[in-house]
Tab-separated table of C-alpha atoms and ligand atoms in Angstrom:
chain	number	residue	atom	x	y	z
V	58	UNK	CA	0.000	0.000	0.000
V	59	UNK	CA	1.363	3.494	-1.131
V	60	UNK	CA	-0.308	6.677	0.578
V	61	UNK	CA	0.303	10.173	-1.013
V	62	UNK	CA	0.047	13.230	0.717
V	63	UNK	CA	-0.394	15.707	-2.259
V	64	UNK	CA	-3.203	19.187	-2.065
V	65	UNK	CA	-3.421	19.581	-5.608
V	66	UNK	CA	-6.149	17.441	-6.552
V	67	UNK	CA	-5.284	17.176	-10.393
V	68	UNK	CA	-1.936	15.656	-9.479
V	69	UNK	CA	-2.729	13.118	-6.640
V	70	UNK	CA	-5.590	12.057	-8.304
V	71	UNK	CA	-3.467	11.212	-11.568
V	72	UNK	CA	-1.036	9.956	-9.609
V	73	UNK	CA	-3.291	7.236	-7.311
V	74	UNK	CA	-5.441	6.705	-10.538
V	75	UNK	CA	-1.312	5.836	-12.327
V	76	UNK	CA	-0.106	3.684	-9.727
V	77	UNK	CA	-3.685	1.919	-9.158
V	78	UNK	CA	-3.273	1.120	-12.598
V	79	UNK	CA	0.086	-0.208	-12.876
V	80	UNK	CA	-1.096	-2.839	-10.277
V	81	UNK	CA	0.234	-0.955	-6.654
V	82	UNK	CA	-2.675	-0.317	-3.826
V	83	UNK	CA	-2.455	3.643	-3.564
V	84	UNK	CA	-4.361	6.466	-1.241
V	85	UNK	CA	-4.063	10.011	-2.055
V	86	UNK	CA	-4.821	12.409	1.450
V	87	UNK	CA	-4.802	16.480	0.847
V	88	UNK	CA	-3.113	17.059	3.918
V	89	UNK	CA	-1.201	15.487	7.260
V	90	UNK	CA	-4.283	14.973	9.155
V	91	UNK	CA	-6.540	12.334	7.132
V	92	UNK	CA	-2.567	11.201	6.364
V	93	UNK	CA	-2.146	10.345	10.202
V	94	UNK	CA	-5.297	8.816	10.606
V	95	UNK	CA	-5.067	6.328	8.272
V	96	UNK	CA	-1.460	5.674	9.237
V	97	UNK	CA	-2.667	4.504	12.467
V	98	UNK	CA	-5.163	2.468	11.023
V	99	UNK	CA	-2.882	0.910	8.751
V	100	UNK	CA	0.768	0.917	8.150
V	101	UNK	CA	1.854	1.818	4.270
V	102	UNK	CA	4.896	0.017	2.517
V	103	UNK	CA	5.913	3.388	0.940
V	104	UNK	CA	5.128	7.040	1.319
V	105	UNK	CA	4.526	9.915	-1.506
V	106	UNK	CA	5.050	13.201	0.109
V	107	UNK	CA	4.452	16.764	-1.418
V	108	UNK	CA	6.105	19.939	0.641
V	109	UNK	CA	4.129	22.762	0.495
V	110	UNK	CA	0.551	21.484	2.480
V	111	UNK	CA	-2.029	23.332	4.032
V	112	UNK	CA	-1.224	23.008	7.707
V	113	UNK	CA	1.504	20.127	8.463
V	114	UNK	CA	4.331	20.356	5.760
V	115	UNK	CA	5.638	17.534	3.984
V	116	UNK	CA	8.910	18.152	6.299
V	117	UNK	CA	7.170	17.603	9.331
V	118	UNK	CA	5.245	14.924	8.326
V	119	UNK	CA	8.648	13.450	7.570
V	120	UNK	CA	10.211	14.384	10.583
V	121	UNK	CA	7.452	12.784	12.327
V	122	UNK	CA	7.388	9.208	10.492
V	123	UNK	CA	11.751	8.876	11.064
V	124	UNK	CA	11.057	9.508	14.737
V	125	UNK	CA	8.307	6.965	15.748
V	126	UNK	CA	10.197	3.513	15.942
V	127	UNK	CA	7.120	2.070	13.853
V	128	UNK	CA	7.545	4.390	10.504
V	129	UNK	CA	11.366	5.069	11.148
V	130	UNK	CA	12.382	3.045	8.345
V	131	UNK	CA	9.520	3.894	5.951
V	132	UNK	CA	10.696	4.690	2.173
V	133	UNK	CA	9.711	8.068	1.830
V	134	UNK	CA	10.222	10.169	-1.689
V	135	UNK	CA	9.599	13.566	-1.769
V	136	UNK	CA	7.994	15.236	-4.178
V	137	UNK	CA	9.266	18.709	-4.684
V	138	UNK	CA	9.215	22.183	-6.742
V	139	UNK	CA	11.794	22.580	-8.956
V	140	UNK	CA	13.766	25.409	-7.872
V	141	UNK	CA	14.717	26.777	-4.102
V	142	UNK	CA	12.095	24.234	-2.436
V	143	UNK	CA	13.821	21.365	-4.359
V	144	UNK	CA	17.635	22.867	-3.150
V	145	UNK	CA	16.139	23.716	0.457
V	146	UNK	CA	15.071	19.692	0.472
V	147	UNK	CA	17.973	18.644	-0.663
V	148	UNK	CA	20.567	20.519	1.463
V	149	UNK	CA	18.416	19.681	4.839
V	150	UNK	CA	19.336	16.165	4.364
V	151	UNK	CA	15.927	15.517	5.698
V	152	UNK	CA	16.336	11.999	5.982
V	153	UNK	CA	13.869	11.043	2.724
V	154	UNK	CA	14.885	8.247	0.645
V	155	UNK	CA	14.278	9.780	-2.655
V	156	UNK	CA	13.756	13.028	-4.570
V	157	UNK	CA	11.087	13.360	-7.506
V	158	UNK	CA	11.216	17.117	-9.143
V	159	UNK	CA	7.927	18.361	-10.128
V	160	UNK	CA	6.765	18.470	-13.050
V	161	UNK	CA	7.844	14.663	-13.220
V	162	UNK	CA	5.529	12.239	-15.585
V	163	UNK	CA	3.721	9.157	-14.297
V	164	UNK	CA	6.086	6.695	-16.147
V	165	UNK	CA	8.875	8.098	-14.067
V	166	UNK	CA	7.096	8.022	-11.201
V	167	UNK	CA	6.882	4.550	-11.377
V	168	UNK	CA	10.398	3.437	-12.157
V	169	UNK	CA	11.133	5.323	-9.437
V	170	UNK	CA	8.654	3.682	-6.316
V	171	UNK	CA	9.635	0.408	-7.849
V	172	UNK	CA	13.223	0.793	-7.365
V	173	UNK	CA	12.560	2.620	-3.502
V	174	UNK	CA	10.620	-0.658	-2.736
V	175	UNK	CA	12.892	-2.937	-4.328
V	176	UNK	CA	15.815	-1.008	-1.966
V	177	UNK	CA	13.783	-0.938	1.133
V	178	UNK	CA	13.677	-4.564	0.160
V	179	UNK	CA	14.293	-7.897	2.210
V	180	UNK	CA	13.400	-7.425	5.723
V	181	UNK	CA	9.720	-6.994	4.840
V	182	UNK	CA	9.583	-8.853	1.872
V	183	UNK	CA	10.670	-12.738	2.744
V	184	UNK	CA	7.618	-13.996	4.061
V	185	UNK	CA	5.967	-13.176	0.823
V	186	UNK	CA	7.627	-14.133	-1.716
V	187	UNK	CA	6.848	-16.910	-4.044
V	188	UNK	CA	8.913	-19.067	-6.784
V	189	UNK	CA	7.527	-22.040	-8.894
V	190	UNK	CA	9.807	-22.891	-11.677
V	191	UNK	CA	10.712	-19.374	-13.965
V	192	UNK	CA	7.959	-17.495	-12.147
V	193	UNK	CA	9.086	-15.098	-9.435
V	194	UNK	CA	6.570	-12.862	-7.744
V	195	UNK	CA	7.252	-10.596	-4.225
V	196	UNK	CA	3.899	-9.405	-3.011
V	197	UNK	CA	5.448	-6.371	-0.785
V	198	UNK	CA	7.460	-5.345	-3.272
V	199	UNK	CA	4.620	-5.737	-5.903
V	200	UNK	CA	6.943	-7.744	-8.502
V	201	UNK	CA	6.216	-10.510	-10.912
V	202	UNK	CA	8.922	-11.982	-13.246
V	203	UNK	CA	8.567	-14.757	-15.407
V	204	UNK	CA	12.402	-15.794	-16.649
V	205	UNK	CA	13.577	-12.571	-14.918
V	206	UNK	CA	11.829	-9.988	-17.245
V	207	UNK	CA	9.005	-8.089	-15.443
V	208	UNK	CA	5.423	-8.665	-15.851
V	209	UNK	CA	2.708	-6.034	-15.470
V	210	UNK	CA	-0.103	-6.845	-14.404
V	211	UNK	CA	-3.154	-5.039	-13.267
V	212	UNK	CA	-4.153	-4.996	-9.112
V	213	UNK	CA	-6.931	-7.446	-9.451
V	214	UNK	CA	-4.518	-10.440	-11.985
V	215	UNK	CA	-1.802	-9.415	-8.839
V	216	UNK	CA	-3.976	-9.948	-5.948
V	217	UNK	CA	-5.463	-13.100	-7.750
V	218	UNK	CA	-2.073	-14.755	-8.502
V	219	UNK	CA	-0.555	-13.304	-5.012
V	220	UNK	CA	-3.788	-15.467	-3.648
V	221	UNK	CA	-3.522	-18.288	-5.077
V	222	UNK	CA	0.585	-18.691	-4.304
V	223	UNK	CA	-0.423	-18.175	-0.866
V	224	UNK	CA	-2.744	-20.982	-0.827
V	225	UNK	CA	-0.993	-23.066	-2.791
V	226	UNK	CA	-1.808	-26.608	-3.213
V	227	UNK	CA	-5.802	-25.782	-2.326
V	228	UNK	CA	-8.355	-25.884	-4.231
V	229	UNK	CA	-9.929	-22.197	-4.342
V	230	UNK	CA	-13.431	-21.797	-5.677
V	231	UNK	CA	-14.440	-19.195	-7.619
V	232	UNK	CA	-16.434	-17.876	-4.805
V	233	UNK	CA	-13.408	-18.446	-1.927
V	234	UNK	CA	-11.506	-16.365	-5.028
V	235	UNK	CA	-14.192	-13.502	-5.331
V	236	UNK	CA	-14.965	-12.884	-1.720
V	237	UNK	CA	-10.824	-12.784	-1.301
V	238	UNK	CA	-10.258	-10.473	-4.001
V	239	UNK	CA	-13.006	-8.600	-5.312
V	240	UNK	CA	-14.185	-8.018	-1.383
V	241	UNK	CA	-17.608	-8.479	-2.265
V	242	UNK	CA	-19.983	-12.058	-2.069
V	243	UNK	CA	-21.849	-11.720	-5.542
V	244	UNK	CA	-23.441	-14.894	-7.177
V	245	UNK	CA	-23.443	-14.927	-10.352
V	246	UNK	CA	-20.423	-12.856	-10.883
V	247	UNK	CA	-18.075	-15.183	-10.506
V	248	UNK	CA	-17.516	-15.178	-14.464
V	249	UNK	CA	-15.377	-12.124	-13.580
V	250	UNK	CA	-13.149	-14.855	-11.672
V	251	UNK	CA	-12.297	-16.983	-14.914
V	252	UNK	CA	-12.006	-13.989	-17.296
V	253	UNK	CA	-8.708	-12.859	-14.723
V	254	UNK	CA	-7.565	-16.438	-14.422
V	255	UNK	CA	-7.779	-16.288	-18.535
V	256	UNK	CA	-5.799	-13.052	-19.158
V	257	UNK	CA	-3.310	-13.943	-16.307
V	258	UNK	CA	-2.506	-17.150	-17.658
V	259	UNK	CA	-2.001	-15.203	-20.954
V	260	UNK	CA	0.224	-12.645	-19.392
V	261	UNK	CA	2.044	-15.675	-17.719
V	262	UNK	CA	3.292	-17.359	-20.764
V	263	UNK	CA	4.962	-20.337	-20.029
V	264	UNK	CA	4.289	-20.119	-16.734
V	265	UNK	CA	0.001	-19.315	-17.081
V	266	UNK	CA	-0.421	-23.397	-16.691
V	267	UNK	CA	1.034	-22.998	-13.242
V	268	UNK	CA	-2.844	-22.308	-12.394
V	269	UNK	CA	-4.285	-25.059	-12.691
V	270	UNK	CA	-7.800	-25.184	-13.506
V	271	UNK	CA	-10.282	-27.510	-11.375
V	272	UNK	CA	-13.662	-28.535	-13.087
V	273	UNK	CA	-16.380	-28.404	-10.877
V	274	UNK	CA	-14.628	-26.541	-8.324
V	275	UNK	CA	-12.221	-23.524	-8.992
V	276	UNK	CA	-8.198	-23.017	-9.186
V	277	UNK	CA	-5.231	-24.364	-7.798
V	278	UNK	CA	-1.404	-23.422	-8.071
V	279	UNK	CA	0.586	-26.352	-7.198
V	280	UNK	CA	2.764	-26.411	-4.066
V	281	UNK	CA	6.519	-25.667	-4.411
V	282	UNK	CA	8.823	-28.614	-4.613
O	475	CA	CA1	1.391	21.388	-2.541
């Protein structure tokens, strides 16, 4: 989960709307407070922070996360004004992992939270991680590699593979499968189950008949040898 803390509406909504779309769980909060709140409800892998906010700056708010033992080792980029804000960030050695200069574009954007997540790395990441034959997926760090080369997928074909890996070796119904991932009981809808399944095997490649399909009854991916 990624939380950005950006006023501008126009950019955080392009930004949550970018990230959502290239597979990453993302909240966008217009300033510190809703921020705090939902850190305290829940814990993200990887903050998004603009500067200039109406009441608690994106300083502070950093200041704050590197002093509570819980958030101290956060990733946090900042995203900054070109110019004397970016310099002023910069030279404060403010303790954020990484610098984005605004205006930066969304594919950018991207490359660069992978790569903070990918460093920030390990500790977090080995209880979720999966490997069956060339396939390769890290559910913190929101990777899937098939023979080393990345695979995008979108959030639903990641949470439904990242599901299925971590119940590997049961059979999942499509129902088990909905209620998981979609969040919602629906009958009737669980067509929406197989058309994933179909375009995630197909995004797969060689490694799509790792889901195994089980008439009558749902989906399996095989344990790991
Ligand atoms: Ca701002």
């Amino acid at each position: 989960m990624i939380y950005l803390v950006e006023d501008e509406a126009s950019i955080r909504e392009l930004v949550i709307y970018t990230l959502q779309n290239t597979g990453f769980e993302a909240k966008g909060f217009a300033d510190g407070k809703d921020f705090w709140l939902a850190v305290r409800e829940k814990a993200p892998d990887l903050v998004l922070l603009d500067i200039m906010l109406p009441g608690e700056d994106g300083l502070g708010i950093l200041k704050k996360l590197r002093s509570s033992a819980s958030t101290a080792k956060l990733p946090v980029m900042m995203l900054t004004a070109k110019g004397t804000e970016y310099d002023k960030v910069l030279g404060l050695d403010s303790g954020a992992d990484d610098y984005l200069p605004k205006p930066f574009g969304m594919m950018e954007l991207v490359a660069r939270v992978k790569s903070l997540l990918r460093r920030a790395g390990p500790a977090a990441c080995d209880a979720e991680e999966y490997r069956r034959g060339k396939l390769f997926v890290s559910v913190p760090r929101h990777v899937v590699t098939v023979n080393g080369a990345e695979i995008v997928l979108t959030r639903k074909e990641f949470d439904l593979l990242a599901f299925l890996l971590k119940n590997a070796g049961l059979v999942m119904t499509r129902d088990r499968i909905l209620s998981a991932v979609w969040e919602y009981d629906f009958e009737g809808e669980t067509r929406t189950v197989d058309t994933h399944v179909l375009t995630l095997r197909g995004k797969l490649g060689d490694c799509g008949k790792l889901i195994q399909t089980v008439r009558g009854f749902g989906y399996k991916v095989g344990e790991s040898k």
